[in-house]
Coordinates of C-alpha atoms and ligand atoms in Angstrom, one line a residue:
X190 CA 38.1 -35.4 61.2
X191 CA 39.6 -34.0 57.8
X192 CA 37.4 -32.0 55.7
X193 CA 37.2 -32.1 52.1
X194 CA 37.6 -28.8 50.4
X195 CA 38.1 -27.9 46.8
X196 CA 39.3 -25.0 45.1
X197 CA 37.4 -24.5 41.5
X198 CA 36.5 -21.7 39.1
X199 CA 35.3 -20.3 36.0
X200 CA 37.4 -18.8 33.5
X201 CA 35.9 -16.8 30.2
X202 CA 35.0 -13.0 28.9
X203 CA 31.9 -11.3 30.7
X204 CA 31.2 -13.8 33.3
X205 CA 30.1 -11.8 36.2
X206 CA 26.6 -12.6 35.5
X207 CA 27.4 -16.6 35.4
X208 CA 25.1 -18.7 37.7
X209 CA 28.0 -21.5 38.3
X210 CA 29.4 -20.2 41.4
X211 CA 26.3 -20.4 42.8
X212 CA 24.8 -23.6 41.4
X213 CA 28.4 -25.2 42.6
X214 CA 28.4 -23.6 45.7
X215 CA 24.9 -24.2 46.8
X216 CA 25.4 -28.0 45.6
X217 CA 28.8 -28.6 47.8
X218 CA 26.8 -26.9 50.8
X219 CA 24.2 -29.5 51.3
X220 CA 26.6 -32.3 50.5
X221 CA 28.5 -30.9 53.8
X222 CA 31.7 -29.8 51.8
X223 CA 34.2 -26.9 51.6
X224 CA 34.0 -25.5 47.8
X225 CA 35.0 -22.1 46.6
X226 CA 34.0 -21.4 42.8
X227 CA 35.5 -18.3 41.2
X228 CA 35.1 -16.2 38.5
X229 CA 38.4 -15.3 36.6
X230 CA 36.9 -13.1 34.3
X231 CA 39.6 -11.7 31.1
X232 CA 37.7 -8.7 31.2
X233 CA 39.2 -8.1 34.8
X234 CA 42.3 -9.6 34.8
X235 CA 42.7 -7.6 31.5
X236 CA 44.1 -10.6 29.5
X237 CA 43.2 -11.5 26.3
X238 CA 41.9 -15.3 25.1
X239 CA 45.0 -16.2 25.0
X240 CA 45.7 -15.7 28.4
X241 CA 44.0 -19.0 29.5
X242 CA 47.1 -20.9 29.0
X243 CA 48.7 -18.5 31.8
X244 CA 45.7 -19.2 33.6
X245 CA 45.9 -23.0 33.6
X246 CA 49.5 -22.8 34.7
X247 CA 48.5 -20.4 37.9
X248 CA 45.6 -22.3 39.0
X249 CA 47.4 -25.9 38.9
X250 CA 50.0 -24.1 40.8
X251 CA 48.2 -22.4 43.2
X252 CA 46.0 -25.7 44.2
X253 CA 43.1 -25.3 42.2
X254 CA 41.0 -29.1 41.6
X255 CA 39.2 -27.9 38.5
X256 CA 38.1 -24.9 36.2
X257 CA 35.5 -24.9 34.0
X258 CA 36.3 -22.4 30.7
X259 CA 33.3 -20.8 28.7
X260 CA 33.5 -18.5 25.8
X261 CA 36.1 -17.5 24.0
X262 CA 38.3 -19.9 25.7
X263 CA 36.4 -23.3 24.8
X264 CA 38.7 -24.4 21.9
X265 CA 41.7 -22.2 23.1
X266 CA 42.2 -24.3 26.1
X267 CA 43.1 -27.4 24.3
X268 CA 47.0 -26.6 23.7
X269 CA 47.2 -26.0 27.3
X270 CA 46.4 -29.5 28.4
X271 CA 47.5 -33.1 29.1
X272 CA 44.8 -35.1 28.1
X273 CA 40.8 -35.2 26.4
X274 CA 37.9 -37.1 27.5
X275 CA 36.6 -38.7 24.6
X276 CA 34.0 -36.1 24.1
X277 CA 36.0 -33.0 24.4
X278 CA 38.4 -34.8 21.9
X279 CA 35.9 -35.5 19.2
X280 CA 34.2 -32.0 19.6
X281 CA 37.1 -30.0 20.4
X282 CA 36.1 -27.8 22.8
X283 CA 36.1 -28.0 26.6
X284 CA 34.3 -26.7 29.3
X285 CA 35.8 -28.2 32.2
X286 CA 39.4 -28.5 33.2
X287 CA 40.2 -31.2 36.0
X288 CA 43.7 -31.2 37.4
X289 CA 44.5 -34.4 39.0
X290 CA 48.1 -35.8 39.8
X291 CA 49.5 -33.2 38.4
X292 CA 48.0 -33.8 35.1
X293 CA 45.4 -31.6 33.3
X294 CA 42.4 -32.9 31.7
X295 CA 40.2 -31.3 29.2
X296 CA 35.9 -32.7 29.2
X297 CA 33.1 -31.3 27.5
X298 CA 30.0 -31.6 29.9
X299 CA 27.8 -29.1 27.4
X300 CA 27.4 -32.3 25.6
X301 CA 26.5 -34.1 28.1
X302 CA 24.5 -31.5 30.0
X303 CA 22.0 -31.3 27.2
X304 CA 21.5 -35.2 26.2
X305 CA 20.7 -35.7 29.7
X306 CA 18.3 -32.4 29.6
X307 CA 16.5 -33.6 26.4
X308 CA 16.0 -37.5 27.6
X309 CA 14.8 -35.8 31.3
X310 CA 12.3 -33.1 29.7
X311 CA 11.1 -35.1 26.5
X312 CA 11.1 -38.3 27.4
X313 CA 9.9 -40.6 24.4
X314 CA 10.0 -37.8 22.2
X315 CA 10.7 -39.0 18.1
X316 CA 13.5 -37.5 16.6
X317 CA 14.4 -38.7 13.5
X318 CA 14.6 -35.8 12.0
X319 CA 15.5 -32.3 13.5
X320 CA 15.9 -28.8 13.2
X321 CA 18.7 -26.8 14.7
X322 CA 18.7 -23.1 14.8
X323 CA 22.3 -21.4 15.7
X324 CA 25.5 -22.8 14.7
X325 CA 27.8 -21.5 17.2
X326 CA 29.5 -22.6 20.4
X327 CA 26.5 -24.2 22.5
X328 CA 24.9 -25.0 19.0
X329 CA 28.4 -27.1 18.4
X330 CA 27.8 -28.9 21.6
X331 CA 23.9 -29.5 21.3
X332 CA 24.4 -31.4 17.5
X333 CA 27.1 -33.5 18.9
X334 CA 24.8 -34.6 21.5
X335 CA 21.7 -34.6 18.8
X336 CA 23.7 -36.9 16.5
X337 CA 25.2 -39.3 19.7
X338 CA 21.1 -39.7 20.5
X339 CA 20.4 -41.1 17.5
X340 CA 19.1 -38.1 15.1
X341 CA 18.8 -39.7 11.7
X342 CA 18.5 -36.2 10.3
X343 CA 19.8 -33.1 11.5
X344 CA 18.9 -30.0 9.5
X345 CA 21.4 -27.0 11.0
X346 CA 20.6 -23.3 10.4
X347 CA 22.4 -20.3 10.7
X348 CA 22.0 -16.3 9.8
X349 CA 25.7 -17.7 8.6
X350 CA 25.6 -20.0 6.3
X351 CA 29.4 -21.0 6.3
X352 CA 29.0 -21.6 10.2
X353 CA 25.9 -23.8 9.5
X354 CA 27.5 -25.6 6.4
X355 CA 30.9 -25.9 8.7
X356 CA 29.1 -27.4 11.7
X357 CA 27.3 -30.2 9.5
X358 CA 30.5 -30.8 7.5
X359 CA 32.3 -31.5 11.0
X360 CA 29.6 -33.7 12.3
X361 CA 29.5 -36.0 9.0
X362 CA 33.6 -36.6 9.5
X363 CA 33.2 -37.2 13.0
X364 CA 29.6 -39.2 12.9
X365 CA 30.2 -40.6 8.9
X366 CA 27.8 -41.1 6.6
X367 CA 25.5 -37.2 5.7
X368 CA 23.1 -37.3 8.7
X369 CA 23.3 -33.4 9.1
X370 CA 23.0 -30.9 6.5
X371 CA 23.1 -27.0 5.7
X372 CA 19.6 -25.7 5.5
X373 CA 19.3 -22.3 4.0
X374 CA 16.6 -20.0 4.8
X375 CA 14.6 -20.6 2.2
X376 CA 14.9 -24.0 2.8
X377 CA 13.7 -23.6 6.8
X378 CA 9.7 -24.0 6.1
X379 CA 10.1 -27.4 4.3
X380 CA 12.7 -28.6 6.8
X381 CA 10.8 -28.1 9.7
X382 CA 7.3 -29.1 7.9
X383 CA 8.9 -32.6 8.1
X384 CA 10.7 -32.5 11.4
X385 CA 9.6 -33.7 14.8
X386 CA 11.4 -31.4 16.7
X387 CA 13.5 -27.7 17.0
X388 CA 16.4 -26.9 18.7
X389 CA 17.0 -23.4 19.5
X390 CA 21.0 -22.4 19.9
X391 CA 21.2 -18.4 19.6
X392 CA 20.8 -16.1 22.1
X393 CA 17.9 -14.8 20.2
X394 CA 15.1 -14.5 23.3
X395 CA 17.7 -13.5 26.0
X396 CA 17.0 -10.2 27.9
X397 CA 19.8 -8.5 25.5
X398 CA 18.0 -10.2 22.8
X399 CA 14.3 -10.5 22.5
X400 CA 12.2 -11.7 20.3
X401 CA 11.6 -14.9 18.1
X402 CA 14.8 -16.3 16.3
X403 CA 12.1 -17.6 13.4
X404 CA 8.4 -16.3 12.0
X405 CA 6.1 -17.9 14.8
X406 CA 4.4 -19.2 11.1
X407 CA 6.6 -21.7 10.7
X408 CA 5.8 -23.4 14.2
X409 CA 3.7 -26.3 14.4
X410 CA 1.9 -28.6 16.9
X411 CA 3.4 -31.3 15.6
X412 CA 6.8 -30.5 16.9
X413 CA 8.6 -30.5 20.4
X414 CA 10.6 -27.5 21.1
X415 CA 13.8 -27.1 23.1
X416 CA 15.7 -24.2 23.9
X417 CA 19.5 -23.6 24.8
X418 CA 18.8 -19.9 26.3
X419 CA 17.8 -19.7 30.3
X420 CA 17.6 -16.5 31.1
X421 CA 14.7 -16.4 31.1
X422 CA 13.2 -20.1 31.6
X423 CA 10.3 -19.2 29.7
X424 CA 11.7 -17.4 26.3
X425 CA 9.5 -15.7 23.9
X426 CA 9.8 -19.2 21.5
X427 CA 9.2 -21.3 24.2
X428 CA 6.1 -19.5 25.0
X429 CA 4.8 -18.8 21.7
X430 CA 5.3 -23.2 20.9
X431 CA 3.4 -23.9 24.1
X432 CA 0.3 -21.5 23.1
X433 CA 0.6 -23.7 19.9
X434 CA 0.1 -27.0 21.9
X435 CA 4.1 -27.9 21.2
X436 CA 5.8 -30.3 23.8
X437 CA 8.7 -27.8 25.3
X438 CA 12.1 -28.1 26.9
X439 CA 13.6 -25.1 28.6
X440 CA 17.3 -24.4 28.7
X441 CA 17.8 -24.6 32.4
X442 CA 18.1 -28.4 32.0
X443 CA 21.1 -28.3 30.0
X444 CA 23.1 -25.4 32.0
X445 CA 21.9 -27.8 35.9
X446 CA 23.3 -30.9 33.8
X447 CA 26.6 -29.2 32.6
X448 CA 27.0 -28.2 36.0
X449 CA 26.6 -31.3 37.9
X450 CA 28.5 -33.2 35.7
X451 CA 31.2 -31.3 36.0
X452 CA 30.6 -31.1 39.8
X453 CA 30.9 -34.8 40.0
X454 CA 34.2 -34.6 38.1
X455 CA 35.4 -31.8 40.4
X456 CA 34.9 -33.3 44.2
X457 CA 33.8 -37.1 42.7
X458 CA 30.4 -36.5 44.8
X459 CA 27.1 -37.8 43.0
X460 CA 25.1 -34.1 42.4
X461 CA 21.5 -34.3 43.1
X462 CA 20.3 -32.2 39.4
X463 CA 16.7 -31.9 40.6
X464 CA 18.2 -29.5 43.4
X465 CA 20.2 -28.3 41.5
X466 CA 17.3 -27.2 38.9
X467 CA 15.0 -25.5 41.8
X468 CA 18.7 -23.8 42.2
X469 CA 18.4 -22.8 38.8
X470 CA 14.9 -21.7 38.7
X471 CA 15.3 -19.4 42.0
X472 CA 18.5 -17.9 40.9
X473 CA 16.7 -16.6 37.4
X474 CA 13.5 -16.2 38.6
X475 CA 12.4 -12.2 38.2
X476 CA 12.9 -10.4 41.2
X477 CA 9.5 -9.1 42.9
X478 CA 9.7 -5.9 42.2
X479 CA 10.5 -6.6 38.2
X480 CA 7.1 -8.7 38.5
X481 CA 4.2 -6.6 36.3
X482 CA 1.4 -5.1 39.4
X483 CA -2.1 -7.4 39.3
Ligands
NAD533 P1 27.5 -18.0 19.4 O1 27.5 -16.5 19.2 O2 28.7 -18.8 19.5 O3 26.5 -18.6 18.3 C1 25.2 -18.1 18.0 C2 25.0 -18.4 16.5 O4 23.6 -18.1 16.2 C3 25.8 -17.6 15.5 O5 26.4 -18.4 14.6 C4 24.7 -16.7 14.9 O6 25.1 -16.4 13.5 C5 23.5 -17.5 15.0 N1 22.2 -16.8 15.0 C6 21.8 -15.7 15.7 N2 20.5 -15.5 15.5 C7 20.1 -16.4 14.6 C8 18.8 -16.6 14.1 N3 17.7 -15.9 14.4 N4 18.7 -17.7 13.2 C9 19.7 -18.4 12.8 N5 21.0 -18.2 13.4 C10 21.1 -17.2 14.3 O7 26.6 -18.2 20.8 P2 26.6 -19.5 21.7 O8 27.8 -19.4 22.6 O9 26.4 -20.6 20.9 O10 25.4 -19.2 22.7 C11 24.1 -19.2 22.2 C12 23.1 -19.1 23.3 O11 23.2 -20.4 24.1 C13 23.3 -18.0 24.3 O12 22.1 -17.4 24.7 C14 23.9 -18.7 25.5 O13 23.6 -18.1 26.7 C15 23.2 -20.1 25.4 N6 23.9 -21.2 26.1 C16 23.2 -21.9 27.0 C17 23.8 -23.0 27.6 C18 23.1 -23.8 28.6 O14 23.7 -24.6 29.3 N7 21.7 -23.8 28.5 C19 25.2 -23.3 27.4 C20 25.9 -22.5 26.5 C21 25.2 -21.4 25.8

Protein backbone atom coordinates (compact mmCIF):
# COMPACT_ATOMS: atom_id res chain seq x y z
CA UNK A 1 0.00 0.00 0.00
CA UNK A 2 1.33 3.54 -1.13
CA UNK A 3 1.00 6.25 1.28
CA UNK A 4 0.14 9.73 0.41
CA UNK A 5 2.49 12.22 1.67
CA UNK A 6 2.79 15.95 0.95
CA UNK A 7 5.40 18.32 1.43
CA UNK A 8 3.91 22.02 2.35
CA UNK A 9 5.00 25.24 4.07
CA UNK A 10 4.67 28.66 5.04
CA UNK A 11 6.59 31.35 3.74
CA UNK A 12 6.51 35.19 5.32
CA UNK A 13 8.49 37.63 7.95
CA UNK A 14 8.13 36.62 11.81
CA UNK A 15 6.34 33.51 11.43
CA UNK A 16 7.64 31.37 14.11
CA UNK A 17 4.68 32.01 16.25
CA UNK A 18 2.18 30.90 13.19
CA UNK A 19 -0.40 28.28 14.22
CA UNK A 20 -0.55 26.65 10.50
CA UNK A 21 1.96 23.96 10.90
CA UNK A 22 0.06 22.75 13.58
CA UNK A 23 -3.56 23.27 12.37
CA UNK A 24 -2.19 21.44 9.03
CA UNK A 25 -0.46 18.90 10.70
CA UNK A 26 -2.86 17.94 13.28
CA UNK A 27 -5.63 17.87 10.29
CA UNK A 28 -3.50 15.41 7.84
CA UNK A 29 -2.97 13.18 11.21
CA UNK A 30 -6.42 12.16 11.71
CA UNK A 31 -7.10 11.91 8.05
CA UNK A 32 -4.26 9.05 8.27
CA UNK A 33 -1.76 11.05 5.95
CA UNK A 34 1.94 11.88 5.76
CA UNK A 35 2.18 15.94 5.80
CA UNK A 36 5.09 18.02 6.75
CA UNK A 37 4.28 21.94 7.07
CA UNK A 38 7.22 24.36 7.39
CA UNK A 39 8.00 27.53 8.31
CA UNK A 40 10.45 29.40 5.90
CA UNK A 41 10.69 32.33 7.78
CA UNK A 42 12.88 35.62 5.76
CA UNK A 43 13.89 36.52 9.06
CA UNK A 44 15.94 33.24 9.11
CA UNK A 45 16.84 32.55 5.83
CA UNK A 46 17.97 36.30 5.96
CA UNK A 47 16.30 37.18 2.60
CA UNK A 48 14.37 40.03 1.97
CA UNK A 49 10.54 40.08 0.44
CA UNK A 50 11.80 39.68 -2.54
CA UNK A 51 13.30 36.58 -1.92
CA UNK A 52 9.99 34.68 -2.35
CA UNK A 53 10.44 34.38 -5.98
CA UNK A 54 13.75 32.35 -5.09
CA UNK A 55 11.68 30.64 -2.77
CA UNK A 56 9.02 29.46 -5.23
CA UNK A 57 11.67 28.25 -7.61
CA UNK A 58 13.46 25.93 -4.59
CA UNK A 59 10.35 24.56 -3.22
CA UNK A 60 8.75 23.47 -6.85
CA UNK A 61 12.15 21.95 -7.22
CA UNK A 62 12.70 20.37 -4.27
CA UNK A 63 9.03 18.59 -4.37
CA UNK A 64 7.09 20.72 -2.37
CA UNK A 65 2.78 20.37 -3.22
CA UNK A 66 1.98 23.73 -1.82
CA UNK A 67 3.00 26.88 0.24
CA UNK A 68 0.91 29.24 1.68
CA UNK A 69 2.70 33.04 1.79
CA UNK A 70 1.60 35.61 4.51
CA UNK A 71 2.88 39.04 4.99
CA UNK A 72 4.97 40.86 3.19
CA UNK A 73 4.87 38.44 0.50
CA UNK A 74 1.02 38.38 -0.30
CA UNK A 75 1.15 40.61 -3.41
CA UNK A 76 4.88 39.91 -4.06
CA UNK A 77 4.21 36.47 -4.96
CA UNK A 78 2.16 37.12 -8.00
CA UNK A 79 5.16 37.75 -10.61
CA UNK A 80 6.42 34.44 -9.52
CA UNK A 81 3.53 32.42 -10.71
CA UNK A 82 1.65 30.62 -13.59
CA UNK A 83 -1.78 31.11 -12.97
CA UNK A 84 -4.66 32.96 -10.40
CA UNK A 85 -7.83 31.58 -9.04
CA UNK A 86 -10.34 33.91 -9.70
CA UNK A 87 -10.17 35.41 -6.25
CA UNK A 88 -6.53 35.84 -5.83
CA UNK A 89 -6.77 37.54 -9.42
CA UNK A 90 -9.43 40.10 -8.51
CA UNK A 91 -7.84 40.88 -5.09
CA UNK A 92 -4.36 40.51 -5.87
CA UNK A 93 -2.87 38.91 -3.21
CA UNK A 94 -2.34 35.23 -2.41
CA UNK A 95 -2.04 33.23 0.37
CA UNK A 96 -1.64 29.92 -0.99
CA UNK A 97 0.62 28.61 -3.70
CA UNK A 98 -0.26 25.11 -5.22
CA UNK A 99 2.17 23.51 -7.52
CA UNK A 100 0.65 20.99 -9.70
CA UNK A 101 2.05 19.61 -13.06
CA UNK A 102 4.67 21.63 -12.92
CA UNK A 103 2.63 24.62 -12.93
CA UNK A 104 2.27 27.23 -10.10
CA UNK A 105 -0.95 28.51 -8.92
CA UNK A 106 -1.67 31.53 -6.92
CA UNK A 107 -5.47 31.44 -4.42
CA UNK A 108 -6.57 33.62 -1.92
CA UNK A 109 -8.37 31.41 0.88
CA UNK A 110 -8.34 34.72 3.41
CA UNK A 111 -11.32 35.54 1.32
CA UNK A 112 -12.81 32.62 1.62
CA UNK A 113 -11.73 31.77 5.12
CA UNK A 114 -13.70 34.67 6.47
CA UNK A 115 -17.14 34.44 4.25
CA UNK A 116 -17.42 31.02 5.46
CA UNK A 117 -16.47 32.31 9.27
CA UNK A 118 -19.17 35.08 9.12
CA UNK A 119 -22.10 32.87 7.48
CA UNK A 120 -20.99 29.86 10.29
CA UNK A 121 -20.85 32.43 13.39
CA UNK A 122 -23.66 34.93 12.40
CA UNK A 123 -25.90 33.13 10.61
CA UNK A 124 -28.94 35.39 9.47
CA UNK A 125 -27.21 38.24 10.52
CA UNK A 126 -28.41 41.75 8.36
CA UNK A 127 -25.77 43.48 6.74
CA UNK A 128 -26.67 45.98 4.58
CA UNK A 129 -24.70 48.31 5.81
CA UNK A 130 -21.25 47.80 7.50
CA UNK A 131 -18.42 49.16 9.30
CA UNK A 132 -14.86 48.14 8.73
CA UNK A 133 -12.11 49.16 10.90
CA UNK A 134 -8.40 48.53 9.44
CA UNK A 135 -7.54 48.85 5.91
CA UNK A 136 -4.62 46.77 5.51
CA UNK A 137 -3.75 43.26 4.39
CA UNK A 138 -6.51 40.95 6.19
CA UNK A 139 -8.75 44.11 6.03
CA UNK A 140 -8.15 43.84 1.96
CA UNK A 141 -9.32 40.32 2.19
CA UNK A 142 -12.24 40.73 4.69
CA UNK A 143 -14.10 43.72 2.22
CA UNK A 144 -13.67 41.55 -0.72
CA UNK A 145 -15.47 38.90 0.94
CA UNK A 146 -17.93 41.69 2.73
CA UNK A 147 -18.81 43.07 -0.76
CA UNK A 148 -19.04 39.21 -2.50
CA UNK A 149 -21.86 38.59 0.50
CA UNK A 150 -23.86 41.09 -0.50
CA UNK A 151 -22.92 44.34 1.66
CA UNK A 152 -24.91 47.08 0.17
CA UNK A 153 -22.76 49.52 2.15
CA UNK A 154 -19.43 49.18 3.36
CA UNK A 155 -18.06 52.14 5.36
CA UNK A 156 -14.02 51.42 5.63
CA UNK A 157 -11.85 53.18 8.32
CA UNK A 158 -8.39 53.65 8.83
CA UNK A 159 -5.88 55.70 11.25
CA UNK A 160 -4.73 56.15 7.33
CA UNK A 161 -7.01 57.71 5.47
CA UNK A 162 -5.28 57.19 1.99
CA UNK A 163 -5.25 53.27 2.89
CA UNK A 164 -9.00 53.51 3.74
CA UNK A 165 -9.87 55.79 0.66
CA UNK A 166 -7.46 53.32 -1.56
CA UNK A 167 -9.22 50.06 -0.36
CA UNK A 168 -12.87 51.50 -1.14
CA UNK A 169 -11.62 53.04 -4.44
CA UNK A 170 -10.35 49.34 -5.41
CA UNK A 171 -13.45 47.56 -4.33
CA UNK A 172 -15.87 50.03 -6.43
CA UNK A 173 -13.55 49.19 -9.80
CA UNK A 174 -13.58 45.71 -8.99
CA UNK A 175 -17.40 45.40 -7.54
CA UNK A 176 -18.75 48.72 -9.76
CA UNK A 177 -21.16 50.91 -8.72
CA UNK A 178 -19.93 53.16 -4.92
CA UNK A 179 -20.94 50.36 -2.39
CA UNK A 180 -17.88 51.19 -0.18
CA UNK A 181 -16.74 54.44 0.98
CA UNK A 182 -13.89 56.28 3.01
CA UNK A 183 -15.25 57.09 6.45
CA UNK A 184 -13.18 59.60 8.36
CA UNK A 185 -13.02 59.72 12.02
CA UNK A 186 -15.30 62.17 12.46
CA UNK A 187 -17.50 60.52 10.36
CA UNK A 188 -17.16 56.95 12.49
CA UNK A 189 -20.21 57.77 15.16
CA UNK A 190 -22.82 58.42 12.36
CA UNK A 191 -21.54 55.51 10.26
CA UNK A 192 -21.85 53.06 12.77
CA UNK A 193 -25.21 54.68 14.40
CA UNK A 194 -26.73 53.30 11.10
CA UNK A 195 -24.89 50.06 10.57
CA UNK A 196 -25.88 46.59 11.52
CA UNK A 197 -22.64 45.28 11.99
CA UNK A 198 -18.47 46.02 12.65
CA UNK A 199 -15.64 44.42 11.36
CA UNK A 200 -12.56 44.71 13.20
CA UNK A 201 -9.18 44.32 10.83
CA UNK A 202 -6.09 45.81 13.00
CA UNK A 203 -4.15 44.18 15.26
CA UNK A 204 -5.38 46.55 17.81
CA UNK A 205 -6.43 43.82 20.90
CA UNK A 206 -3.51 41.46 20.17
CA UNK A 207 -1.16 40.60 23.17
CA UNK A 208 1.47 43.22 21.47
CA UNK A 209 -1.42 45.45 21.10
CA UNK A 210 -4.12 45.85 23.76
CA UNK A 211 -6.78 47.76 24.04
CA UNK A 212 -9.93 48.89 22.11
CA UNK A 213 -9.32 49.97 18.37
CA UNK A 214 -12.53 52.59 18.97
CA UNK A 215 -14.25 54.47 22.19
CA UNK A 216 -16.35 51.49 23.67
CA UNK A 217 -19.07 54.78 23.26
CA UNK A 218 -19.62 54.23 20.02
CA UNK A 219 -20.69 50.51 20.44
CA UNK A 220 -24.17 49.55 20.42
CA UNK A 221 -26.57 46.60 20.93
CA UNK A 222 -27.91 46.89 17.91
CA UNK A 223 -24.86 45.75 16.07
CA UNK A 224 -23.00 42.30 15.56
CA UNK A 225 -19.37 42.36 16.04
CA UNK A 226 -16.66 40.42 14.34
CA UNK A 227 -13.13 40.32 14.81
CA UNK A 228 -10.09 39.38 12.48
CA UNK A 229 -7.48 39.15 15.51
CA UNK A 230 -7.22 35.48 17.39
CA UNK A 231 -4.79 35.64 19.70
CA UNK A 232 -6.65 35.94 21.95
CA UNK A 233 -10.23 34.38 20.96
CA UNK A 234 -11.78 36.63 23.24
CA UNK A 235 -10.20 40.38 22.50
CA UNK A 236 -10.82 43.28 24.60
CA UNK A 237 -13.61 44.49 21.69
CA UNK A 238 -15.15 41.34 21.53
CA UNK A 239 -15.58 41.35 25.19
CA UNK A 240 -16.60 44.80 25.78
CA UNK A 241 -19.59 44.18 22.55
CA UNK A 242 -20.78 41.08 24.42
CA UNK A 243 -21.17 42.91 27.90
CA UNK A 244 -23.24 45.27 25.61
CA UNK A 245 -25.63 42.49 24.45
CA UNK A 246 -23.85 42.55 20.70
CA UNK A 247 -24.01 39.31 18.66
CA UNK A 248 -20.04 38.40 18.34
CA UNK A 249 -17.76 36.58 15.91
CA UNK A 250 -14.24 35.77 16.95
CA UNK A 251 -11.38 35.62 14.58
CA UNK A 252 -10.44 31.97 15.00
CA UNK A 253 -13.20 31.23 12.34
CA UNK A 254 -11.55 32.96 9.70
CA UNK A 255 -7.76 31.77 10.31
CA UNK A 256 -9.56 27.44 10.81
CA UNK A 257 -11.35 28.45 7.34
CA UNK A 258 -8.22 29.79 5.55
CA UNK A 259 -6.50 26.84 6.68
CA UNK A 260 -8.76 24.15 5.60
CA UNK A 261 -9.38 25.51 2.45
CA UNK A 262 -6.12 25.67 1.58
CA UNK A 263 -5.67 22.15 3.07
CA UNK A 264 -8.18 20.79 0.75
CA UNK A 265 -6.35 22.42 -2.14
CA UNK A 266 -2.99 21.01 -0.86
CA UNK A 267 -3.74 17.00 -0.48
CA UNK A 268 -7.56 17.41 -2.21
CA UNK A 269 -8.84 15.80 1.22
CA UNK A 270 -12.27 17.32 2.55
CA UNK A 271 -10.93 19.11 6.10
CA UNK A 272 -13.28 18.68 8.99
CA UNK A 273 -13.15 22.88 10.20
CA UNK A 274 -15.06 22.08 13.41
CA UNK A 275 -11.80 20.04 14.34
CA UNK A 276 -9.95 22.08 13.10
CA UNK A 277 -11.46 25.06 15.38
CA UNK A 278 -11.15 22.94 18.86
CA UNK A 279 -7.47 22.82 17.19
CA UNK A 280 -7.49 26.38 17.16
CA UNK A 281 -8.98 27.08 20.44
CA UNK A 282 -6.39 24.54 22.32
CA UNK A 283 -3.48 25.91 20.52
CA UNK A 284 -4.30 29.72 21.86
CA UNK A 285 -5.85 28.93 24.81
CA UNK A 286 -3.64 30.54 27.99
CA UNK A 287 -1.43 28.18 29.31
CA UNK A 288 -2.31 27.21 33.14
CA UNK A 289 0.05 28.77 34.78
CA UNK A 290 -0.76 32.32 32.76
CA UNK A 291 -4.39 31.65 34.11
CA UNK A 292 -5.15 34.56 37.10
CA UNK A 293 -5.23 32.30 40.87
CA UNK A 294 -9.19 31.90 42.13
P1 LIG B 1 -1.78 45.67 8.44
O1 LIG B 1 -0.68 46.29 9.22
O2 LIG B 1 -1.59 45.32 7.00
O3 LIG B 1 -3.09 46.62 8.50
C1 LIG B 1 -3.60 47.14 9.70
C2 LIG B 1 -4.28 48.48 9.36
O4 LIG B 1 -5.01 48.93 10.51
C3 LIG B 1 -3.31 49.62 9.01
O5 LIG B 1 -3.71 50.19 7.78
C4 LIG B 1 -3.43 50.60 10.19
O6 LIG B 1 -3.28 51.96 9.77
C5 LIG B 1 -4.83 50.34 10.66
N1 LIG B 1 -5.13 50.63 12.07
C6 LIG B 1 -4.44 50.25 13.16
N2 LIG B 1 -5.11 50.60 14.28
C7 LIG B 1 -6.26 51.21 13.87
C8 LIG B 1 -7.40 51.77 14.56
N3 LIG B 1 -7.49 51.73 15.89
N4 LIG B 1 -8.39 52.31 13.81
C9 LIG B 1 -8.32 52.35 12.46
N5 LIG B 1 -7.27 51.80 11.76
C10 LIG B 1 -6.27 51.25 12.46
O7 LIG B 1 -2.21 44.39 9.29
P2 LIG B 1 -3.00 43.10 8.71
O8 LIG B 1 -2.05 42.19 8.04
O9 LIG B 1 -4.18 43.59 7.98
O10 LIG B 1 -3.43 42.38 10.06
C11 LIG B 1 -4.38 42.93 10.96
C12 LIG B 1 -4.74 41.92 12.00
O11 LIG B 1 -5.42 40.84 11.37
C13 LIG B 1 -3.55 41.28 12.73
O12 LIG B 1 -3.86 41.22 14.10
C14 LIG B 1 -3.48 39.88 12.17
O13 LIG B 1 -3.01 38.94 13.12
C15 LIG B 1 -4.94 39.61 11.88
N6 LIG B 1 -5.17 38.59 10.83
C16 LIG B 1 -6.05 37.60 11.12
C17 LIG B 1 -6.31 36.64 10.16
C18 LIG B 1 -7.26 35.51 10.48
O14 LIG B 1 -7.24 34.52 9.75
N7 LIG B 1 -8.11 35.64 11.50
C19 LIG B 1 -5.69 36.69 8.91
C20 LIG B 1 -4.82 37.75 8.64
C21 LIG B 1 -4.56 38.70 9.62
Amino acid sequence: MTTCAYLTGLVGSGIGPSLSPELHQREADRHGLRLLYRTLDLDVLGGGPESVGELIRVARTLGFDGLNITHPCKQLVIAHLDELAPQAAALGAVNTVVFRDGRTIGHNTDVTGFAQSFSRGLPGAAAHRVVQLGAGGAGAAVAHALLALGVDRLGVADHDPARASGLADALNRRFGGRRAVAVTRAELPGELAGADGLVHATPTGMAAHPGLPLPAGLLHPGLWVAEVVYRPLDTELLLTARELGCRTLDGGGMAVFQAADAFRLFTGREPHPERMLEDLAALVAPAREDLPHA
